[in-house]
Tab-separated table of C-alpha atoms in Angstrom:
chain	number	residue	atom	x	y	z
A	618	MET	CA	-174.066	108.392	-14.281
A	619	VAL	CA	-175.852	110.044	-17.235
A	620	ALA	CA	-179.000	108.053	-16.520
A	621	LEU	CA	-178.834	109.049	-12.854
A	622	ARG	CA	-178.466	112.721	-13.788
A	623	ASP	CA	-181.502	112.502	-16.057
A	624	TYR	CA	-183.467	110.861	-13.270
A	625	LEU	CA	-182.466	113.542	-10.758
A	626	GLU	CA	-183.421	116.332	-13.122
A	627	LEU	CA	-186.804	114.699	-13.683
A	628	ALA	CA	-187.370	114.043	-9.976
A	629	ILE	CA	-186.069	117.284	-8.522
A	630	CYS	CA	-186.899	119.979	-11.056
A	631	THR	CA	-190.446	121.172	-11.602
A	632	PRO	CA	-191.803	120.915	-15.163
A	633	GLY	CA	-190.305	123.517	-17.449
A	634	MET	CA	-187.584	124.447	-14.969
A	635	SER	CA	-183.935	124.581	-16.014
A	636	PRO	CA	-181.293	123.336	-13.584
A	637	CYS	CA	-179.775	126.817	-13.840
A	638	ASP	CA	-182.913	128.562	-12.556
A	639	ALA	CA	-181.499	128.634	-9.054
A	640	SER	CA	-179.003	131.468	-8.776
A	641	GLU	CA	-181.235	133.256	-6.321
A	642	HIS	CA	-181.187	130.206	-4.054
A	643	VAL	CA	-177.461	130.322	-3.299
A	644	PRO	CA	-177.570	131.748	0.243
A	645	ALA	CA	-175.705	135.002	0.931
A	646	PRO	CA	-173.084	134.604	-1.818
A	647	HIS	CA	-170.029	136.810	-1.963
A	648	ALA	CA	-168.993	136.977	-5.603
A	649	HIS	CA	-165.823	138.298	-7.136
A	650	PRO	CA	-165.721	138.183	-10.938
A	651	ALA	CA	-161.980	137.572	-11.013
A	652	TRP	CA	-161.761	134.542	-8.750
A	653	GLY	CA	-165.061	133.077	-7.677
A	654	ILE	CA	-168.033	132.957	-5.376
A	655	MET	CA	-168.125	132.192	-1.653
A	656	GLY	CA	-171.170	131.127	0.311
A	657	THR	CA	-172.797	128.470	2.462
A	658	ASP	CA	-174.501	125.362	1.170
A	659	PRO	CA	-177.966	125.968	-0.261
A	660	GLY	CA	-180.671	125.090	2.204
A	661	ARG	CA	-182.048	121.613	1.822
A	662	SER	CA	-185.101	122.167	3.990
A	663	GLU	CA	-186.933	124.736	6.073
A	664	LEU	CA	-188.756	124.595	9.362
A	665	SER	CA	-192.335	125.823	9.430
A	666	GLU	CA	-195.100	125.620	11.991
A	667	ALA	CA	-198.272	123.784	11.139
A	668	HIS	CA	-200.949	122.994	13.707
A	669	GLY	CA	-198.487	123.578	16.516
A	670	ARG	CA	-195.886	121.170	15.179
A	671	VAL	CA	-192.571	121.726	13.397
A	672	VAL	CA	-192.635	120.415	9.850
A	673	ILE	CA	-189.604	119.949	7.612
A	674	VAL	CA	-190.306	121.035	4.041
A	675	PHE	CA	-187.902	119.861	1.320
A	676	TYR	CA	-186.942	122.244	-1.495
A	677	ARG	CA	-187.351	119.678	-4.243
A	678	SER	CA	-186.882	122.157	-7.073
A	679	HIS	CA	-184.011	124.267	-5.872
A	680	TYR	CA	-181.629	122.204	-3.798
A	681	LEU	CA	-179.740	120.355	-6.516
A	682	ALA	CA	-180.451	123.130	-8.984
A	683	ALA	CA	-178.195	125.439	-6.994
A	684	TYR	CA	-175.266	123.085	-7.542
A	685	TRP	CA	-176.088	122.630	-11.194
A	686	TRP	CA	-176.079	126.433	-11.514
A	687	LEU	CA	-172.567	126.604	-10.048
A	688	ALA	CA	-171.255	124.069	-12.546
A	689	ALA	CA	-173.117	125.205	-15.671
A	690	ASP	CA	-171.429	127.398	-18.297
A	691	GLN	CA	-172.146	131.119	-18.131
A	692	ALA	CA	-173.544	130.941	-21.665
A	693	LEU	CA	-176.258	128.711	-20.255
A	694	GLY	CA	-176.994	131.033	-17.358
A	695	GLY	CA	-174.765	129.315	-14.816
A	696	TRP	CA	-171.790	130.557	-12.834
A	697	GLY	CA	-169.250	128.455	-14.742
A	698	ALA	CA	-167.191	127.317	-11.765
A	699	HIS	CA	-164.035	125.326	-12.444
A	700	ALA	CA	-163.938	123.747	-8.971
A	701	ILE	CA	-165.479	123.881	-5.513
A	702	VAL	CA	-163.380	124.243	-2.364
A	703	HIS	CA	-165.300	122.585	0.436
A	704	VAL	CA	-164.396	123.939	3.890
A	705	GLY	CA	-165.625	121.972	6.878
A	706	LYS	CA	-166.491	118.338	7.402
A	707	HIS	CA	-169.919	118.014	5.841
A	708	GLY	CA	-172.052	119.764	3.264
A	709	ASN	CA	-175.697	119.133	2.522
A	710	TRP	CA	-174.964	117.663	-0.883
A	711	GLU	CA	-172.890	114.857	0.672
A	712	TRP	CA	-175.949	113.432	2.368
A	713	LEU	CA	-178.105	112.833	-0.661
A	714	PRO	CA	-179.200	109.258	-1.474
A	715	GLY	CA	-176.355	107.125	-2.699
A	716	LYS	CA	-173.615	108.475	-0.436
A	717	GLN	CA	-173.116	104.913	0.819
A	718	ASN	CA	-172.183	103.921	-2.743
A	719	THR	CA	-168.830	105.593	-2.249
A	720	LEU	CA	-166.869	106.444	-5.368
A	721	SER	CA	-169.459	104.767	-7.586
A	722	PRO	CA	-171.685	105.962	-10.453
A	723	LEU	CA	-174.770	105.429	-8.275
A	724	CYS	CA	-174.082	108.479	-6.131
A	725	CYS	CA	-176.428	111.471	-6.220
A	726	PRO	CA	-173.817	113.955	-4.913
A	727	ASP	CA	-171.506	113.103	-7.802
A	728	ALA	CA	-174.370	113.410	-10.242
A	729	ALA	CA	-175.326	116.775	-8.791
A	730	LEU	CA	-171.877	118.232	-9.370
A	731	ARG	CA	-171.342	116.372	-12.629
A	732	ASP	CA	-167.610	116.528	-13.436
A	733	LEU	CA	-166.879	119.509	-11.230
A	734	PRO	CA	-163.801	118.845	-9.023
A	735	VAL	CA	-164.176	119.328	-5.280
A	736	ILE	CA	-161.156	120.285	-3.153
A	737	TYR	CA	-161.701	119.127	0.401
A	738	PRO	CA	-158.903	119.861	2.919
A	739	PHE	CA	-158.912	117.374	5.793
A	740	LEU	CA	-156.357	115.829	8.117
A	741	ILE	CA	-155.000	112.559	6.859
A	742	ASN	CA	-155.875	110.986	10.213
A	743	ASP	CA	-159.536	111.780	9.517
A	744	SER	CA	-159.622	109.748	6.331
A	745	GLY	CA	-162.935	108.191	7.348
A	746	GLU	CA	-164.518	111.348	5.997
A	747	GLY	CA	-163.049	110.665	2.587
A	748	PRO	CA	-165.172	107.807	1.210
A	749	GLN	CA	-168.552	109.281	2.172
A	750	ALA	CA	-167.514	112.626	0.689
A	751	LYS	CA	-166.063	111.008	-2.467
A	752	ARG	CA	-162.629	112.467	-1.767
A	753	ARG	CA	-158.988	111.396	-1.927
A	754	ALA	CA	-156.327	111.657	0.763
A	755	HIS	CA	-153.647	114.335	0.918
A	756	ALA	CA	-151.098	114.842	3.676
A	757	VAL	CA	-150.949	117.743	6.098
A	758	LEU	CA	-147.482	119.321	6.501
A	759	VAL	CA	-145.637	117.740	9.398
A	760	SER	CA	-144.844	121.238	10.675
A	761	GLU	CA	-148.598	121.820	10.895
A	762	LEU	CA	-149.161	118.568	12.782
A	763	GLY	CA	-146.663	119.515	15.470
A	764	ARG	CA	-145.654	115.882	15.998
A	765	PRO	CA	-144.156	112.995	14.019
A	766	ARG	CA	-146.331	110.954	11.694
A	767	ILE	CA	-147.324	107.785	13.540
A	768	ASP	CA	-147.112	104.404	11.818
A	769	VAL	CA	-150.447	102.598	12.220
A	770	THR	CA	-151.150	98.958	11.334
A	771	LEU	CA	-154.743	97.757	10.911
A	772	ARG	CA	-156.201	94.286	11.348
A	773	ILE	CA	-159.608	94.475	9.645
A	774	SER	CA	-162.491	92.040	9.983
A	775	GLY	CA	-164.007	90.106	7.118
A	776	PHE	CA	-167.161	92.196	7.389
A	777	PHE	CA	-165.206	95.454	7.090
A	778	ARG	CA	-163.336	94.022	4.109
A	779	ASP	CA	-166.577	93.159	2.323
A	780	ALA	CA	-168.552	96.282	3.233
A	781	PHE	CA	-165.993	99.081	2.894
A	782	PRO	CA	-163.571	98.457	0.032
A	783	ALA	CA	-163.451	102.176	-0.798
A	784	ALA	CA	-162.444	103.039	2.777
A	785	ILE	CA	-159.709	100.404	2.649
A	786	ALA	CA	-158.400	101.825	-0.619
A	787	LEU	CA	-158.400	105.342	0.812
A	788	MET	CA	-156.523	104.305	3.946
A	789	ASP	CA	-153.983	102.473	1.814
A	790	ASP	CA	-153.578	105.590	-0.335
A	791	ALA	CA	-152.883	107.624	2.800
A	792	VAL	CA	-150.189	105.211	3.997
A	793	ARG	CA	-148.393	105.150	0.652
A	794	LEU	CA	-148.694	108.914	0.313
A	795	VAL	CA	-146.989	109.479	3.669
A	796	ALA	CA	-144.355	106.802	2.986
A	797	ASN	CA	-143.300	108.643	-0.159
A	798	LEU	CA	-142.904	112.059	1.473
A	799	PRO	CA	-139.262	113.285	1.528
A	800	GLU	CA	-139.121	113.752	5.299
A	801	ASP	CA	-136.664	112.872	8.057
A	802	ALA	CA	-137.100	109.544	9.827
A	803	ALA	CA	-137.676	111.339	13.128
A	804	ASP	CA	-140.657	113.139	11.633
A	805	ASN	CA	-142.129	110.274	9.617
A	806	TYR	CA	-142.183	106.827	11.201
A	807	VAL	CA	-144.138	105.391	8.277
A	808	ARG	CA	-141.378	106.250	5.827
A	809	ALA	CA	-138.636	105.261	8.270
A	810	HIS	CA	-140.090	101.784	8.733
A	811	ALA	CA	-140.796	101.335	5.026
A	812	LEU	CA	-137.165	102.160	4.200
A	813	LEU	CA	-136.000	99.565	6.708
A	814	ASP	CA	-137.967	96.961	4.746
A	815	GLU	CA	-137.005	98.313	1.311
A	816	PRO	CA	-133.888	100.545	1.436
A	817	GLU	CA	-134.224	101.499	-2.224
A	818	GLY	CA	-137.490	103.280	-1.529
A	819	SER	CA	-140.228	103.592	-4.118
A	820	SER	CA	-137.901	102.292	-6.832
A	821	GLY	CA	-137.366	99.022	-4.987
A	822	LYS	CA	-139.273	95.904	-6.002
A	823	ASN	CA	-140.553	95.307	-2.449
A	824	TRP	CA	-141.818	98.857	-1.834
A	825	ARG	CA	-145.474	97.825	-2.147
A	826	HIS	CA	-145.120	95.261	0.628
A	827	ALA	CA	-142.994	97.683	2.663
A	828	THR	CA	-145.882	100.172	2.650
A	829	THR	CA	-148.614	97.631	3.405
A	830	ARG	CA	-150.399	98.336	6.685
A	831	ILE	CA	-153.855	96.745	6.287
A	832	PHE	CA	-154.209	93.032	6.993
A	833	GLY	CA	-157.177	90.691	7.162
A	834	SER	CA	-158.408	87.165	6.621
A	835	ARG	CA	-158.039	85.363	3.338
A	836	PRO	CA	-160.731	86.462	0.838
A	837	GLY	CA	-163.983	84.639	1.539
A	838	THR	CA	-163.053	83.751	5.122
A	839	TYR	CA	-163.831	85.414	8.430
A	840	GLY	CA	-162.514	85.579	11.983
A	841	ALA	CA	-159.030	85.493	13.458
A	842	GLY	CA	-158.719	81.808	14.375
A	843	VAL	CA	-158.237	82.521	18.080
A	844	ILE	CA	-161.657	81.265	19.225
A	845	GLN	CA	-161.027	77.943	17.533
A	846	LEU	CA	-157.645	77.734	19.258
A	847	MET	CA	-159.179	78.473	22.657
A	848	GLU	CA	-161.868	75.834	22.146
A	849	SER	CA	-159.338	73.200	21.097
A	850	GLY	CA	-157.002	73.904	24.004
A	851	GLN	CA	-154.031	73.207	21.734
A	852	TRP	CA	-151.855	76.091	22.848
A	853	GLU	CA	-149.305	76.782	25.524
A	854	THR	CA	-147.868	80.290	25.075
A	855	THR	CA	-148.531	83.515	23.196
A	856	THR	CA	-146.206	82.198	20.492
A	857	ASP	CA	-148.840	79.586	19.616
A	858	ILE	CA	-151.545	82.261	19.541
A	859	ALA	CA	-149.385	84.500	17.342
A	860	GLU	CA	-148.818	81.651	14.898
A	861	VAL	CA	-152.548	81.171	14.421
A	862	TYR	CA	-153.277	84.921	14.361
A	863	THR	CA	-150.750	85.667	11.625
A	864	THR	CA	-151.707	82.583	9.627
A	865	TRP	CA	-155.369	83.603	9.560
A	866	GLY	CA	-154.777	87.326	9.156
A	867	GLY	CA	-151.652	87.466	7.009
A	868	TYR	CA	-153.326	88.791	3.854
A	869	ALA	CA	-152.755	92.337	2.638
A	870	TYR	CA	-155.494	94.692	1.462
A	871	GLY	CA	-155.424	98.069	-0.235
A	872	ARG	CA	-155.978	99.744	-3.569
A	873	ASN	CA	-155.760	97.079	-6.289
A	874	MET	CA	-154.710	94.568	-3.627
A	875	ALA	CA	-157.448	92.278	-2.370
A	876	GLY	CA	-156.076	89.618	-0.068
A	877	VAL	CA	-152.491	89.085	-1.212
A	878	GLU	CA	-150.528	86.666	0.968
A	879	ALA	CA	-148.318	88.845	3.176
A	880	ARG	CA	-147.690	87.009	6.423
A	881	ALA	CA	-144.050	88.100	6.579
A	882	ALA	CA	-145.038	91.758	6.137
A	883	MET	CA	-147.669	91.398	8.850
A	884	ARG	CA	-145.139	89.964	11.308
A	885	ARG	CA	-142.642	92.750	10.531
A	886	ASN	CA	-145.253	95.416	11.193
A	887	PHE	CA	-146.600	93.790	14.336
A	888	ALA	CA	-143.072	93.544	15.707
A	889	ARG	CA	-142.980	97.368	15.704
A	890	ILE	CA	-146.291	97.915	17.501
A	891	THR	CA	-145.998	99.554	20.917
A	892	VAL	CA	-149.673	100.461	21.477
A	893	THR	CA	-152.815	98.522	20.543
A	894	THR	CA	-156.374	99.812	20.594
A	895	LYS	CA	-159.878	98.581	19.896
A	896	ASN	CA	-162.844	100.887	19.509
A	897	VAL	CA	-166.292	100.382	21.077
A	898	ASP	CA	-169.016	102.543	19.562
A	899	SER	CA	-172.194	101.142	21.099
A	900	ARG	CA	-173.573	100.573	24.588
A	901	GLU	CA	-175.363	97.503	23.252
A	902	HIS	CA	-172.259	95.356	23.765
A	903	ASP	CA	-168.962	95.279	25.657
A	904	ILE	CA	-165.599	93.534	25.475
A	905	PHE	CA	-166.842	90.449	27.326
A	906	ASP	CA	-170.007	89.646	25.377
A	907	SER	CA	-168.484	88.657	22.035
A	908	ASP	CA	-165.514	86.578	20.978
A	909	ASP	CA	-164.615	89.195	18.338
A	910	TYR	CA	-163.011	91.419	20.965
A	911	PHE	CA	-160.513	88.933	22.293
A	912	GLN	CA	-160.024	87.340	18.887
A	913	PHE	CA	-158.998	90.522	17.082
A	914	HIS	CA	-157.708	92.771	19.874
A	915	GLY	CA	-156.522	90.058	22.225
A	916	GLY	CA	-154.935	88.178	19.348
A	917	MET	CA	-153.113	91.358	18.328
A	918	VAL	CA	-151.770	91.876	21.858
A	919	ALA	CA	-150.599	88.261	22.074
A	920	THR	CA	-148.929	88.483	18.663
A	921	VAL	CA	-147.087	91.677	19.553
A	922	GLU	CA	-145.959	90.151	22.839
A	923	ALA	CA	-144.684	87.052	21.061
A	924	LEU	CA	-142.771	89.102	18.476
A	925	ARG	CA	-141.419	91.776	20.847
A	926	SER	CA	-141.045	89.671	24.027
A	927	HIS	CA	-143.121	92.133	26.063
A	928	LYS	CA	-146.714	93.308	26.109
A	929	PRO	CA	-147.741	96.504	24.324
A	930	ASP	CA	-149.783	99.178	26.050
A	931	SER	CA	-153.410	98.388	25.262
A	932	TYR	CA	-156.446	100.662	25.204
A	933	ILE	CA	-160.154	100.574	24.474
A	934	GLY	CA	-161.555	103.582	22.637
A	935	ASP	CA	-165.023	104.527	23.864
A	936	SER	CA	-166.939	106.499	21.232
A	937	THR	CA	-170.402	105.531	22.453
A	938	ARG	CA	-170.893	109.257	23.140
A	939	PRO	CA	-169.457	111.098	20.123
A	940	SER	CA	-169.423	114.334	22.091
A	941	ALA	CA	-167.253	112.784	24.815
A	942	VAL	CA	-164.882	110.264	23.212
A	943	ARG	CA	-162.407	108.751	25.656
A	944	HIS	CA	-159.782	106.060	25.959
A	945	ARG	CA	-159.362	103.666	28.858
A	946	SER	CA	-156.577	101.197	29.415
A	947	LEU	CA	-157.616	97.613	28.765
A	948	SER	CA	-157.252	96.937	32.490
A	949	GLN	CA	-159.569	99.823	33.356
A	950	GLU	CA	-162.136	98.711	30.794
A	951	ALA	CA	-162.033	95.118	32.026
A	952	THR	CA	-162.620	96.242	35.608
A	953	ARG	CA	-165.458	98.539	34.539
A	954	VAL	CA	-167.267	95.853	32.523
A	955	VAL	CA	-166.813	93.132	35.152
A	956	ARG	CA	-168.286	95.341	37.873
A	957	ALA	CA	-170.984	96.980	35.773
A	958	ARG	CA	-172.305	93.981	33.838
A	959	VAL	CA	-170.586	90.629	34.383
A	960	LEU	CA	-171.172	90.540	38.149
A	961	HIS	CA	-174.291	92.681	38.241
A	962	PRO	CA	-177.181	90.840	39.960
A	963	ARG	CA	-179.750	92.436	37.632
A	964	TRP	CA	-177.932	91.147	34.563
A	965	LEU	CA	-177.817	87.627	35.980
A	966	ALA	CA	-181.499	87.856	36.930
A	967	GLY	CA	-182.308	88.968	33.390
A	968	MET	CA	-180.433	86.005	31.926
A	969	ARG	CA	-182.327	83.604	34.184
A	970	LYS	CA	-185.567	84.779	32.597
A	971	HIS	CA	-184.376	83.401	29.254
A	972	GLY	CA	-183.881	79.809	30.332
A	973	TYR	CA	-181.572	77.737	28.152
A	974	LYS	CA	-180.410	80.723	26.082
A	975	GLY	CA	-179.770	82.833	29.171
A	976	ALA	CA	-177.614	80.071	30.654
A	977	PHE	CA	-175.722	79.875	27.362
A	978	GLU	CA	-174.993	83.629	27.512
A	979	ILE	CA	-173.690	83.325	31.066
A	980	ALA	CA	-171.339	80.519	30.038
A	981	ALA	CA	-170.260	82.439	26.919
A	982	THR	CA	-169.301	85.410	29.101
A	983	VAL	CA	-166.923	83.152	31.030
A	984	ASP	CA	-165.423	81.942	27.752
A	985	TYR	CA	-164.834	85.531	26.625
A	986	LEU	CA	-163.287	86.480	29.969
A	987	PHE	CA	-160.955	83.504	29.674
A	988	GLY	CA	-160.105	84.311	26.053
A	989	TYR	CA	-159.157	87.905	26.805
A	990	ASP	CA	-157.044	86.798	29.763
A	991	ALA	CA	-155.329	84.075	27.753
A	992	THR	CA	-154.357	86.570	25.050
A	993	THR	CA	-153.622	89.668	27.156
A	994	GLY	CA	-153.374	88.647	30.832
A	995	VAL	CA	-155.871	91.375	31.712
A	996	LEU	CA	-157.939	89.555	34.360
A	997	GLU	CA	-157.097	89.734	38.062
A	998	ASP	CA	-157.597	86.901	40.513
A	999	TRP	CA	-160.501	88.627	42.260
A	1000	MET	CA	-162.421	88.584	38.971
A	1001	TYR	CA	-162.166	84.800	38.687
A	1002	SER	CA	-163.150	84.382	42.339
A	1003	ALA	CA	-166.133	86.692	41.978
A	1004	VAL	CA	-167.323	84.921	38.810
A	1005	ALA	CA	-167.044	81.534	40.516
A	1006	ASP	CA	-168.977	82.828	43.526
A	1007	SER	CA	-171.755	84.513	41.508
A	1008	TYR	CA	-172.136	82.012	38.680
A	1009	VAL	CA	-171.718	78.513	40.081
A	1010	LEU	CA	-171.280	78.623	43.859
A	1011	ASP	CA	-174.317	80.830	44.390
A	1012	THR	CA	-177.195	78.451	45.135
A	1013	GLU	CA	-179.843	80.299	43.117
A	1014	ASN	CA	-177.762	80.639	39.980
A	1015	ARG	CA	-176.321	77.122	40.175
A	1016	THR	CA	-179.821	75.657	40.514
A	1017	PHE	CA	-180.934	77.636	37.482
A	1018	LEU	CA	-178.007	76.364	35.403
A	1019	GLU	CA	-178.564	72.764	36.514
A	1020	GLU	CA	-182.208	72.895	35.445
A	1021	ALA	CA	-182.040	75.108	32.362
A	1022	ASN	CA	-178.721	74.126	30.775
A	1023	PRO	CA	-176.405	71.709	32.619
A	1024	TRP	CA	-173.955	71.868	29.697
A	1025	ALA	CA	-173.482	75.574	30.414
A	1026	LEU	CA	-172.762	74.826	34.081
A	1027	HIS	CA	-170.229	72.181	33.079
A	1028	GLY	CA	-168.592	74.568	30.611
A	1029	ILE	CA	-168.224	77.314	33.223
A	1030	CYS	CA	-166.607	74.954	35.737
A	1031	GLU	CA	-164.340	73.496	33.085
A	1032	ARG	CA	-163.192	76.927	31.921
A	1033	LEU	CA	-162.505	78.154	35.461
A	1034	MET	CA	-160.484	75.038	36.191
A	1035	GLU	CA	-158.520	75.514	32.979
A	1036	ALA	CA	-157.670	79.037	34.151
A	1037	VAL	CA	-156.296	77.500	37.344
A	1038	GLN	CA	-154.302	74.841	35.503
A	1039	ARG	CA	-152.778	77.325	33.042
A	1040	GLY	CA	-151.810	79.745	35.774
A	1041	LEU	CA	-154.118	82.499	34.578
A	1042	TRP	CA	-155.918	82.366	37.897
A	1043	GLU	CA	-152.666	82.572	39.796
A	1044	ASN	CA	-153.597	82.225	43.472
A	1045	PRO	CA	-157.075	80.727	43.813
A	1046	ASP	CA	-158.545	79.800	47.182
A	1047	PRO	CA	-157.852	76.040	47.598
A	1048	GLN	CA	-161.317	75.497	49.067
A	1049	MET	CA	-162.911	77.182	46.044
A	1050	VAL	CA	-160.841	75.013	43.705
A	1051	ASN	CA	-162.052	71.900	45.527
A	1052	GLN	CA	-165.657	73.064	45.234
A	1053	LEU	CA	-165.257	73.693	41.510
A	1054	THR	CA	-163.609	70.302	41.017
A	1055	ASP	CA	-166.447	68.503	42.815
A	1056	LEU	CA	-169.046	70.440	40.835
A	1057	LEU	CA	-167.282	69.660	37.560
A	1058	LEU	CA	-167.268	65.944	38.353
A	1059	ASP	CA	-170.919	66.062	39.423
A	1060	THR	CA	-172.014	67.737	36.196
A	1061	GLU	CA	-170.055	65.246	34.128
A	1062	GLY	CA	-171.791	62.402	35.925
A	1063	SER	CA	-175.271	63.903	35.502
A	1064	MET	CA	-174.694	64.674	31.812
A	1065	GLU	CA	-173.706	61.069	31.150
């Protein structure tokens, strides 16, 4: 950190300039000698017109210097602040280089403020702000929330585990913080459930497991195991899916806890889940173009159903437009994606332009549809019928598959027939089933 501070001072400050030579650059401060100074963040840039264009000019000398001035002793010409209270989500200083190195010595914002504490009030359910702002979690009064504290269980991916350890630690801190609050069970479901698992509370030997809410794959491994199960066909009910899902994902993560075996704790928590949700934050993909969706979300739904004997309510969070975040039921999202992309003639035409790979993507879509239905029961019969009509019974598309990738054609027919045999496609047209059977046999013969 000392080396980084020296580098910043060399890079930001002009020769002969002291970091404290910036008091005039604190915008519109309101100072009170008894308690402190109040003002907005110092400007990081300005807009100026040059040759008819807007140009952003960076204040290299004064931006960080303003923060150094706040922290420096008065004897050195600084303000001598003891702490900063940060109001609002973001400040300019948070977005300096190194913010991605959360809670590490390679962070320019930390170097700018040196050892000056920053108090940052934020809702505990907005803890995603914490790592990038180098903050810790604190709970909002339940009377301020106006509702009970909801118990949330996370199933993280291997990528999230590897990329965001600080976020995982912060979320774990938030769970344990809430679990230790002396509140009534009706107001704090996290504490209520933790006390069911460890009646002695924080003094009990199993309190750490009782407050574990973040689960993932064993360290060094990835996935949820559901795609392998679907491909093998070695399953009959959601109980089989739940067994694989909890075996692969039954490892606990949190602060100072990196992949501890906790399958029993995972099953206890999943048995309490009443609502599941999966977020989609990009228009570049949807729930039927990757196995990750049905592996992680579908596997969660199947596991909850197996442990509770009925399906949870399931939703897809759509944050592709941050200004208009919305939730749809899984059924609504499935219908939307099937109509908008899966059955869209322009999408199929686009895939046909890509030959072998395009045929592979068409077949993969059928696999993902099947996987989500096997784990959640979300598909309706008309969806299977429409896919069969558009993908393999349509002359143009079937001819393309036969020529470009006959293995994809065989896989689609095989998967649709499996849906019939397992009762997922509950009431198929007998004539359509006969057509699919004949086509499956034909493709097997041609492939041999």
